[in-house]
Short mmCIF file of C-alpha atoms and ligand atoms in Angstrom, two decimals:
data_model
loop_
_atom_site.label_atom_id
_atom_site.label_comp_id
_atom_site.label_asym_id
_atom_site.label_seq_id
_atom_site.Cartn_x
_atom_site.Cartn_y
_atom_site.Cartn_z
CA UNK A 1 24.55 -103.03 21.52
CA UNK A 2 24.59 -100.82 24.18
CA UNK A 3 25.74 -96.56 23.43
CA UNK A 4 26.52 -94.68 25.78
CA UNK A 5 27.23 -90.74 25.63
CA UNK A 6 29.84 -90.26 28.52
CA UNK A 7 30.35 -85.57 29.15
CA UNK A 8 33.59 -85.51 31.18
CA UNK A 9 33.37 -81.97 32.98
CA UNK A 10 36.59 -79.30 33.99
CA UNK A 11 37.43 -80.81 36.47
CA UNK A 12 37.05 -84.10 35.22
CA UNK A 13 39.34 -83.19 32.80
CA UNK A 14 41.22 -80.67 35.17
CA UNK A 15 44.69 -81.96 34.76
CA UNK A 16 47.34 -85.07 32.80
CA UNK A 17 46.07 -87.62 36.22
CA UNK A 18 42.64 -86.49 35.78
CA UNK A 19 42.55 -87.38 31.35
CA UNK A 20 44.13 -90.60 32.30
CA UNK A 21 41.70 -91.25 35.40
CA UNK A 22 38.58 -90.60 32.64
CA UNK A 23 40.69 -92.33 29.45
CA UNK A 24 40.53 -95.68 32.28
CA UNK A 25 37.04 -95.27 32.88
CA UNK A 26 36.04 -95.44 29.36
CA UNK A 27 38.39 -97.70 28.27
CA UNK A 28 36.14 -99.75 31.15
CA UNK A 29 33.33 -99.00 29.29
CA UNK A 30 35.09 -100.19 25.94
CA UNK A 31 36.46 -103.75 27.21
CA UNK A 32 32.91 -104.30 28.87
CA UNK A 33 31.91 -104.19 25.91
CA UNK A 34 29.97 -100.92 24.80
CA UNK A 35 29.85 -97.69 23.17
CA UNK A 36 30.68 -94.72 23.93
CA UNK A 37 30.88 -91.33 22.08
CA UNK A 38 32.25 -88.97 24.49
CA UNK A 39 31.99 -85.26 25.26
CA UNK A 40 34.32 -82.80 27.25
CA UNK A 41 34.24 -79.63 28.58
CA UNK A 42 37.68 -77.53 28.41
CA UNK A 43 40.71 -78.75 31.92
CA UNK A 44 39.25 -76.82 35.30
CA UNK A 45 39.01 -73.61 35.25
CA UNK A 46 40.63 -73.21 31.26
CA UNK A 47 36.99 -71.24 29.87
CA UNK A 48 36.85 -68.70 33.03
CA UNK A 49 40.77 -68.43 32.26
CA UNK A 50 40.51 -67.33 28.21
CA UNK A 51 37.20 -64.77 29.58
CA UNK A 52 39.58 -62.46 31.86
CA UNK A 53 42.51 -62.58 28.95
CA UNK A 54 39.75 -61.01 26.85
CA UNK A 55 38.84 -58.70 29.56
CA UNK A 56 42.47 -57.61 29.91
CA UNK A 57 42.80 -57.04 26.37
CA UNK A 58 39.66 -55.16 25.35
CA UNK A 59 36.28 -53.47 26.62
CA UNK A 60 34.92 -54.68 22.74
CA UNK A 61 34.51 -58.23 23.07
CA UNK A 62 32.97 -59.17 19.88
CA UNK A 63 30.29 -62.54 20.16
CA UNK A 64 31.99 -63.59 17.30
CA UNK A 65 35.71 -63.46 18.38
CA UNK A 66 34.57 -63.99 21.91
CA UNK A 67 33.29 -68.09 20.83
CA UNK A 68 36.37 -68.33 19.08
CA UNK A 69 38.49 -68.02 22.12
CA UNK A 70 36.44 -70.07 24.46
CA UNK A 71 35.94 -72.84 21.56
CA UNK A 72 39.94 -73.02 22.18
CA UNK A 73 38.90 -74.91 26.05
CA UNK A 74 37.56 -78.09 24.53
CA UNK A 75 39.48 -78.35 22.12
CA UNK A 76 42.75 -78.88 24.05
CA UNK A 77 41.02 -81.25 26.12
CA UNK A 78 39.23 -83.42 23.32
CA UNK A 79 43.11 -83.42 21.59
CA UNK A 80 44.99 -84.54 24.83
CA UNK A 81 42.39 -87.29 25.71
CA UNK A 82 42.52 -89.10 22.21
CA UNK A 83 46.22 -89.18 22.88
CA UNK A 84 45.55 -90.53 27.01
CA UNK A 85 43.27 -93.47 24.15
CA UNK A 86 45.38 -93.80 22.19
CA UNK A 87 47.87 -94.65 24.81
CA UNK A 88 45.90 -97.62 26.20
CA UNK A 89 45.06 -98.72 22.95
CA UNK A 90 41.41 -97.37 22.06
CA UNK A 91 41.30 -96.38 18.62
CA UNK A 92 39.37 -91.91 19.32
CA UNK A 93 39.26 -90.06 17.36
CA UNK A 94 38.46 -85.57 18.36
CA UNK A 95 36.00 -83.38 17.08
CA UNK A 96 35.14 -79.79 17.05
CA UNK A 97 31.40 -79.45 17.32
CA UNK A 98 31.51 -78.61 13.56
CA UNK A 99 33.17 -80.94 12.54
CA UNK A 100 30.77 -82.98 14.44
CA UNK A 101 28.17 -81.86 12.60
CA UNK A 102 26.35 -79.57 15.46
CA UNK A 103 23.39 -76.79 13.37
CA UNK A 104 23.37 -73.76 15.57
CA UNK A 105 21.47 -70.79 15.38
CA UNK A 106 24.01 -67.26 14.78
CA UNK A 107 23.89 -66.10 18.92
CA UNK A 108 26.76 -65.19 19.21
CA UNK A 109 27.98 -67.06 23.27
CA UNK A 110 24.29 -67.96 23.27
CA UNK A 111 24.23 -70.10 20.55
CA UNK A 112 21.16 -72.94 19.99
CA UNK A 113 21.31 -76.05 18.22
CA UNK A 114 18.73 -76.14 15.16
CA UNK A 115 20.28 -79.20 14.61
CA UNK A 116 22.87 -82.07 14.83
CA UNK A 117 23.60 -83.93 11.75
CA UNK A 118 26.60 -86.60 13.03
CA UNK A 119 27.16 -88.87 10.24
CA UNK A 120 31.33 -88.40 10.80
CA UNK A 121 30.72 -89.83 14.22
CA UNK A 122 28.21 -92.34 12.92
CA UNK A 123 31.02 -93.45 10.34
CA UNK A 124 33.62 -93.27 13.94
CA UNK A 125 31.41 -95.40 15.59
CA UNK A 126 30.42 -98.26 12.88
CA UNK A 127 34.38 -98.02 12.36
CA UNK A 128 34.65 -98.93 16.03
CA UNK A 129 35.65 -95.80 17.04
CA UNK A 130 35.71 -93.50 20.28
CA UNK A 131 34.30 -89.99 19.27
CA UNK A 132 35.56 -88.51 21.45
CA UNK A 133 33.38 -83.90 20.93
CA UNK A 134 34.78 -80.53 22.47
CA UNK A 135 31.56 -80.18 24.26
CA UNK A 136 29.97 -76.39 23.81
CA UNK A 137 30.57 -75.46 20.84
CA UNK A 138 28.91 -75.45 17.37
CA UNK A 139 28.76 -73.92 14.27
CA UNK A 140 25.36 -71.69 12.47
CA UNK A 141 24.12 -71.96 10.09
CA UNK A 142 26.39 -68.59 8.24
CA UNK A 143 29.08 -71.00 9.24
CA UNK A 144 30.81 -68.70 12.28
CA UNK A 145 31.51 -70.81 15.19
CA UNK A 146 29.22 -70.38 17.68
CA UNK A 147 28.88 -71.17 22.27
CA UNK A 148 25.82 -72.60 23.52
CA UNK A 149 26.49 -70.61 26.78
CA UNK A 150 28.10 -71.71 30.16
CA UNK A 151 28.02 -75.00 31.09
CA UNK A 152 26.92 -75.54 27.20
CA UNK A 153 29.27 -79.20 26.80
CA UNK A 154 25.80 -80.76 29.13
CA UNK A 155 23.80 -79.98 25.84
CA UNK A 156 26.17 -80.77 23.87
CA UNK A 157 26.50 -84.24 25.31
CA UNK A 158 22.58 -84.95 25.16
CA UNK A 159 21.60 -83.40 21.94
CA UNK A 160 24.45 -85.95 20.85
CA UNK A 161 22.18 -88.63 22.66
CA UNK A 162 19.46 -87.23 21.53
CA UNK A 163 20.97 -87.51 17.64
CA UNK A 164 22.31 -91.40 18.32
CA UNK A 165 19.83 -92.41 19.61
CA UNK A 166 22.27 -93.16 22.08
CA UNK A 167 20.70 -95.35 25.87
CA UNK A 168 21.53 -93.50 27.49
CA UNK A 169 23.75 -89.77 28.53
CA UNK A 170 26.57 -90.23 31.32
CA UNK A 171 26.92 -86.51 32.82
CA UNK A 172 30.89 -87.19 35.12
CA UNK A 173 31.42 -83.90 37.46
CA UNK A 174 32.77 -83.51 41.02
CA UNK A 175 29.73 -84.29 42.86
CA UNK A 176 28.27 -88.10 42.91
CA UNK A 177 24.76 -86.75 42.08
CA UNK A 178 21.30 -84.66 43.01
CA UNK A 179 20.94 -83.44 46.29
CA UNK A 180 18.63 -82.76 48.54
CA UNK A 181 20.70 -79.54 49.14
CA UNK A 182 23.84 -78.11 48.73
CA UNK A 183 25.83 -80.18 50.99
CA UNK A 184 28.50 -78.20 51.20
CA UNK A 185 25.56 -76.23 53.73
CA UNK A 186 23.47 -78.82 54.26
CA UNK A 187 26.11 -81.54 56.23
CA UNK A 188 23.57 -84.67 56.06
CA UNK A 189 22.01 -83.57 52.96
CA UNK A 190 20.80 -86.89 51.04
CA UNK A 191 21.37 -88.10 47.04
CA UNK A 192 19.05 -88.39 45.38
CA UNK A 193 18.76 -91.65 44.55
CA UNK A 194 16.32 -91.37 40.90
CA UNK A 195 14.13 -87.79 40.25
CA UNK A 196 11.90 -87.73 37.45
CA UNK A 197 12.72 -84.72 34.50
CA UNK A 198 10.15 -81.58 35.70
CA UNK A 199 11.66 -82.03 39.20
CA UNK A 200 15.32 -82.21 37.84
CA UNK A 201 14.58 -78.62 35.79
CA UNK A 202 12.99 -77.34 38.46
CA UNK A 203 16.05 -77.92 40.60
CA UNK A 204 18.41 -76.25 37.75
CA UNK A 205 16.37 -73.62 37.51
CA UNK A 206 16.44 -72.32 40.33
CA UNK A 207 20.49 -73.35 41.44
CA UNK A 208 21.33 -76.40 42.11
CA UNK A 209 24.61 -76.67 39.49
CA UNK A 210 24.53 -79.79 39.16
CA UNK A 211 22.82 -79.87 35.61
CA UNK A 212 22.92 -76.57 33.09
CA UNK A 213 18.92 -75.93 32.71
CA UNK A 214 19.21 -76.57 28.87
CA UNK A 215 20.29 -79.85 29.24
CA UNK A 216 17.68 -81.12 31.18
CA UNK A 217 14.82 -79.66 28.46
CA UNK A 218 16.34 -81.03 25.63
CA UNK A 219 16.37 -84.49 27.54
CA UNK A 220 12.82 -84.89 28.82
CA UNK A 221 11.66 -83.60 25.74
CA UNK A 222 13.88 -86.38 23.94
CA UNK A 223 13.22 -89.03 26.14
CA UNK A 224 17.00 -88.89 27.01
CA UNK A 225 17.44 -91.28 30.77
CA UNK A 226 20.31 -89.25 32.24
CA UNK A 227 23.28 -90.10 34.14
CA UNK A 228 24.83 -88.26 37.26
CA UNK A 229 28.55 -89.73 37.98
CA UNK A 230 31.21 -89.03 39.74
CA UNK A 231 34.17 -88.97 38.44
CA UNK A 232 36.42 -89.07 40.85
CA UNK A 233 34.78 -91.51 42.81
CA UNK A 234 32.62 -93.46 40.23
CA UNK A 235 29.89 -94.83 42.74
CA UNK A 236 26.81 -94.93 41.63
CA UNK A 237 24.74 -91.54 40.89
CA UNK A 238 21.74 -89.82 40.71
CA UNK A 239 19.04 -91.45 37.29
CA UNK A 240 16.79 -88.86 35.97
CA UNK A 241 14.06 -90.35 34.12
CA UNK A 242 10.62 -89.93 33.48
CA UNK A 243 8.39 -89.69 36.36
CA UNK A 244 6.83 -93.39 37.06
CA UNK A 245 3.67 -93.69 37.69
CA UNK A 246 4.15 -96.24 39.81
CA UNK A 247 5.47 -94.87 42.85
CA UNK A 248 3.91 -92.24 45.37
CA UNK A 249 6.15 -88.89 44.80
CA UNK A 250 8.06 -87.25 47.82
CA UNK A 251 6.53 -84.55 48.17
CA UNK A 252 9.65 -82.30 48.52
CA UNK A 253 13.07 -84.00 47.11
CA UNK A 254 15.12 -81.35 47.68
CA UNK A 255 15.43 -77.52 48.90
CA UNK A 256 18.08 -74.91 46.25
CA UNK A 257 18.80 -71.41 46.53
CA UNK A 258 19.80 -69.23 44.25
CA UNK A 259 22.55 -66.19 44.65
CA UNK A 260 22.84 -65.51 40.85
CA UNK A 261 19.77 -62.91 40.73
CA UNK A 262 19.48 -59.78 40.90
CA UNK A 263 15.88 -57.90 41.93
CA UNK A 264 15.54 -54.87 39.16
CA UNK A 265 12.50 -51.95 39.63
CA UNK A 266 11.29 -49.70 37.71
CA UNK A 267 9.79 -47.36 40.61
CA UNK A 268 5.75 -44.98 39.31
CA UNK A 269 5.37 -46.68 36.33
CA UNK A 270 2.33 -45.49 34.44
CA UNK A 271 -0.61 -47.98 35.65
CA UNK A 272 -1.53 -48.88 31.63
CA UNK A 273 -2.09 -51.53 29.09
CA UNK A 274 0.88 -52.22 27.20
CA UNK A 275 3.74 -51.08 29.89
CA UNK A 276 4.33 -54.07 30.65
CA UNK A 277 4.95 -55.93 26.89
CA UNK A 278 6.77 -53.42 25.89
CA UNK A 279 9.67 -53.57 28.46
CA UNK A 280 9.34 -57.33 28.96
CA UNK A 281 9.69 -57.05 24.83
CA UNK A 282 12.69 -54.93 25.13
CA UNK A 283 14.05 -56.96 27.58
CA UNK A 284 13.95 -60.76 25.08
CA UNK A 285 15.18 -58.68 22.70
CA UNK A 286 18.12 -58.68 24.20
CA UNK A 287 17.80 -62.46 25.37
CA UNK A 288 17.80 -61.24 28.46
CA UNK A 289 16.34 -64.78 30.90
CA UNK A 290 13.27 -62.85 33.56
CA UNK A 291 12.53 -65.27 35.94
CA UNK A 292 10.34 -63.44 38.65
CA UNK A 293 7.87 -60.65 37.87
CA UNK A 294 6.37 -59.20 41.01
CA UNK A 295 3.87 -55.39 39.52
CA UNK A 296 2.06 -53.95 42.84
CA UNK A 297 -1.00 -52.59 43.29
CA UNK A 298 -0.71 -48.97 42.66
CA UNK A 299 -1.47 -45.58 43.63
CA UNK A 300 -2.76 -43.02 42.10
CA UNK A 301 -2.53 -44.38 39.23
CA UNK A 302 1.03 -45.31 38.93
CA UNK A 303 2.95 -48.89 39.77
CA UNK A 304 5.91 -50.51 40.69
CA UNK A 305 7.28 -53.30 38.92
CA UNK A 306 9.87 -55.83 39.64
CA UNK A 307 12.14 -58.33 37.79
CA UNK A 308 14.30 -60.58 38.31
CA UNK A 309 17.23 -61.45 35.70
CA UNK A 310 21.12 -63.68 36.11
CA UNK A 311 23.59 -61.09 37.32
CA UNK A 312 25.10 -61.54 34.20
CA UNK A 313 22.91 -59.33 32.70
CA UNK A 314 22.37 -56.30 34.83
CA UNK A 315 23.76 -54.29 33.24
CA UNK A 316 22.08 -54.27 29.67
CA UNK A 317 18.58 -54.58 32.11
CA UNK A 318 19.75 -51.15 33.57
CA UNK A 319 20.66 -50.65 30.01
CA UNK A 320 16.62 -51.29 28.56
CA UNK A 321 15.12 -50.36 31.97
CA UNK A 322 17.26 -46.83 31.47
CA UNK A 323 16.22 -46.45 27.81
CA UNK A 324 12.72 -46.30 28.70
CA UNK A 325 11.95 -44.68 30.90
CA UNK A 326 10.22 -42.53 29.32
CA UNK A 327 8.14 -44.69 26.74
CA UNK A 328 7.48 -45.83 30.71
CA UNK A 329 6.42 -42.30 32.33
CA UNK A 330 8.76 -43.88 35.57
CA UNK A 331 10.36 -42.76 37.56
CA UNK A 332 13.53 -44.37 38.63
CA UNK A 333 15.80 -47.71 37.63
CA UNK A 334 16.67 -49.83 41.36
CA UNK A 335 19.05 -52.82 40.80
CA UNK A 336 19.46 -55.23 43.90
CA UNK A 337 22.62 -57.65 44.02
CA UNK A 338 22.15 -58.55 47.30
CA UNK A 339 19.38 -61.64 46.89
CA UNK A 340 18.59 -65.00 46.75
CA UNK A 341 16.37 -67.66 46.03
CA UNK A 342 15.50 -69.80 47.98
CA UNK A 343 13.20 -72.60 46.97
CA UNK A 344 11.52 -76.44 48.30
CA UNK A 345 10.72 -78.80 44.64
CA UNK A 346 9.73 -82.24 44.38
CA UNK A 347 6.65 -83.38 42.32
CA UNK A 348 3.85 -84.78 44.96
CA UNK A 349 3.53 -80.78 46.34
CA UNK A 350 1.13 -81.11 43.13
CA UNK A 351 -1.26 -83.77 45.57
CA UNK A 352 -0.59 -82.06 49.05
CA UNK A 353 -1.55 -78.29 50.30
CA UNK A 354 0.32 -76.98 52.62
CA UNK A 355 3.25 -76.90 51.41
CA UNK A 356 3.53 -73.37 50.64
CA UNK A 357 1.69 -72.43 54.22
CA UNK A 358 4.80 -74.97 56.22
CA UNK A 359 7.36 -73.36 54.21
CA UNK A 360 6.59 -69.63 55.16
CA UNK A 361 6.18 -69.91 58.73
CA UNK A 362 9.63 -72.04 59.21
CA UNK A 363 10.64 -68.91 57.33
CA UNK A 364 9.47 -66.42 59.62
CA UNK A 365 10.32 -68.64 62.60
CA UNK A 366 13.57 -67.79 61.39
CA UNK A 367 12.59 -64.19 60.94
CA UNK A 368 13.46 -64.49 58.14
CA UNK A 369 11.70 -61.91 55.19
CA UNK A 370 10.70 -63.15 52.09
CA UNK A 371 10.02 -60.62 49.91
CA UNK A 372 9.34 -61.87 46.28
CA UNK A 373 7.50 -65.46 45.81
CA UNK A 374 6.68 -67.18 43.22
CA UNK A 375 5.68 -70.91 42.38
CA UNK A 376 4.78 -73.36 40.26
CA UNK A 377 2.76 -76.84 40.17
CA UNK A 378 5.57 -78.25 41.81
CA UNK A 379 8.09 -76.12 43.49
CA UNK A 380 8.27 -72.64 45.95
CA UNK A 381 10.83 -69.50 45.13
CA UNK A 382 10.85 -66.66 48.03
CA UNK A 383 13.52 -64.65 47.11
CA UNK A 384 15.32 -62.67 50.92
CA UNK A 385 17.99 -61.27 51.37
CA UNK A 386 21.19 -63.37 50.57
CA UNK A 387 23.16 -62.86 53.75
CA UNK A 388 20.24 -65.19 55.35
CA UNK A 389 20.71 -67.33 52.27
CA UNK A 390 22.32 -70.18 53.62
CA UNK A 391 20.02 -70.46 56.88
CA UNK A 392 17.10 -70.16 55.51
CA UNK A 393 17.79 -74.11 52.87
CA UNK A 394 19.11 -75.36 56.29
CA UNK A 395 16.23 -74.22 57.92
CA UNK A 396 13.57 -75.39 55.28
CA UNK A 397 15.98 -79.01 54.78
CA UNK A 398 15.14 -80.26 58.01
CA UNK A 399 11.51 -78.54 58.05
CA UNK A 400 10.75 -81.03 55.59
CA UNK A 401 12.69 -83.96 57.69
CA UNK A 402 15.01 -84.72 54.06
CA UNK A 403 18.12 -84.99 56.01
CA UNK A 404 19.24 -88.62 54.96
CA UNK A 405 18.55 -89.16 59.52
CA UNK A 406 15.26 -88.62 58.14
CA UNK A 407 15.45 -91.09 54.64
N1 LIG B 1 34.09 -75.26 29.32
C1 LIG B 1 32.28 -74.18 29.38
C2 LIG B 1 32.21 -73.66 30.55
O1 LIG B 1 33.16 -73.54 31.46
C3 LIG B 1 31.55 -75.20 28.98
C4 LIG B 1 31.05 -75.89 30.40
O2 LIG B 1 32.15 -76.96 30.89
O3 LIG B 1 30.47 -76.84 29.24
O4 LIG B 1 31.38 -72.58 30.27
MG1 MG B 2 29.56 -77.62 33.96
#
């Protein structure tokens, strides 16, 4: 018997019609003979609305209470979906993250899953009941309700798939798969029928908003094949699995862009051992995810350190940096939110030199200045002004012939 986890994102359950369409699909899957565990996000923009409400009520929003508030969004969609399933004669029962046995650490609003017990889900499956689980939430080791960070329902789905030994995890969303670039910017962007976990990790980390980064990490570590599909058209989507060693890997698979990062520069920092260690330790202690780091050559014993952080973490990062001005003998902290990162991702880069040169030449020919660069074996990222990011994506997509005209 095949067990599939089906996760439906916010747009997929945004209103009553959508919830009924999703229930129809689950009923079809059951009729085909598969066992299903369902994970749902909050309806539409419900999570954003709850956050706005909290902002209006108070400037002080303790993480514990924020999590209690935000988890209510998923409770609404799971209960409504179970009602729609009941009308279709499909036995279903809703479970909060806590009821499903999703145990997390105690870091509110960014909790990590420590363990998935899943006993009640297994019991439901054994009785031919479809468990419908609230995404994005768990219960901490100290028994408080936690959330897994924005977009965390993907992680819930993958974690359940791994814990229950599901054959695959299907992520239903409002796009039909993973594309060679954002189709809103690049009309001839191509849907990728299949990509590797490694490529998907880089795509998710560099602005490809289809899947939350942590869910892809989890899927790779636990060998859970993923399928990304549209719940609007139900057409075949993108399969994300282990790299197929028998196949030649594409040199470049996708161009991504990310405008959700800011650049923070500490100017005039003392150039001596321990400075970077201390700065990045303090940032890490605040759970701030630093991405690119550049340190310039030193002039007369001082240097500049620039790094990028998510826009949401700018205020906290600035606080950390400013509190350390004296310790670092730094002159000032400068934040710059008008930056964007443009990246090329492709498993074949490992064995094809010259991709970097072509990328830089393509941007140079457009007069686009590169402010920071970082690479991995299968990715090259350039920080540029956010105003030119879209053009950068378009010219790179063309230069590497990624469009449907070339497939
Ligand atoms: N509802 C949560 C959010 O909007 C979790 C999710 O949708 O994955 O971030
Ligand atoms: Mg989502």
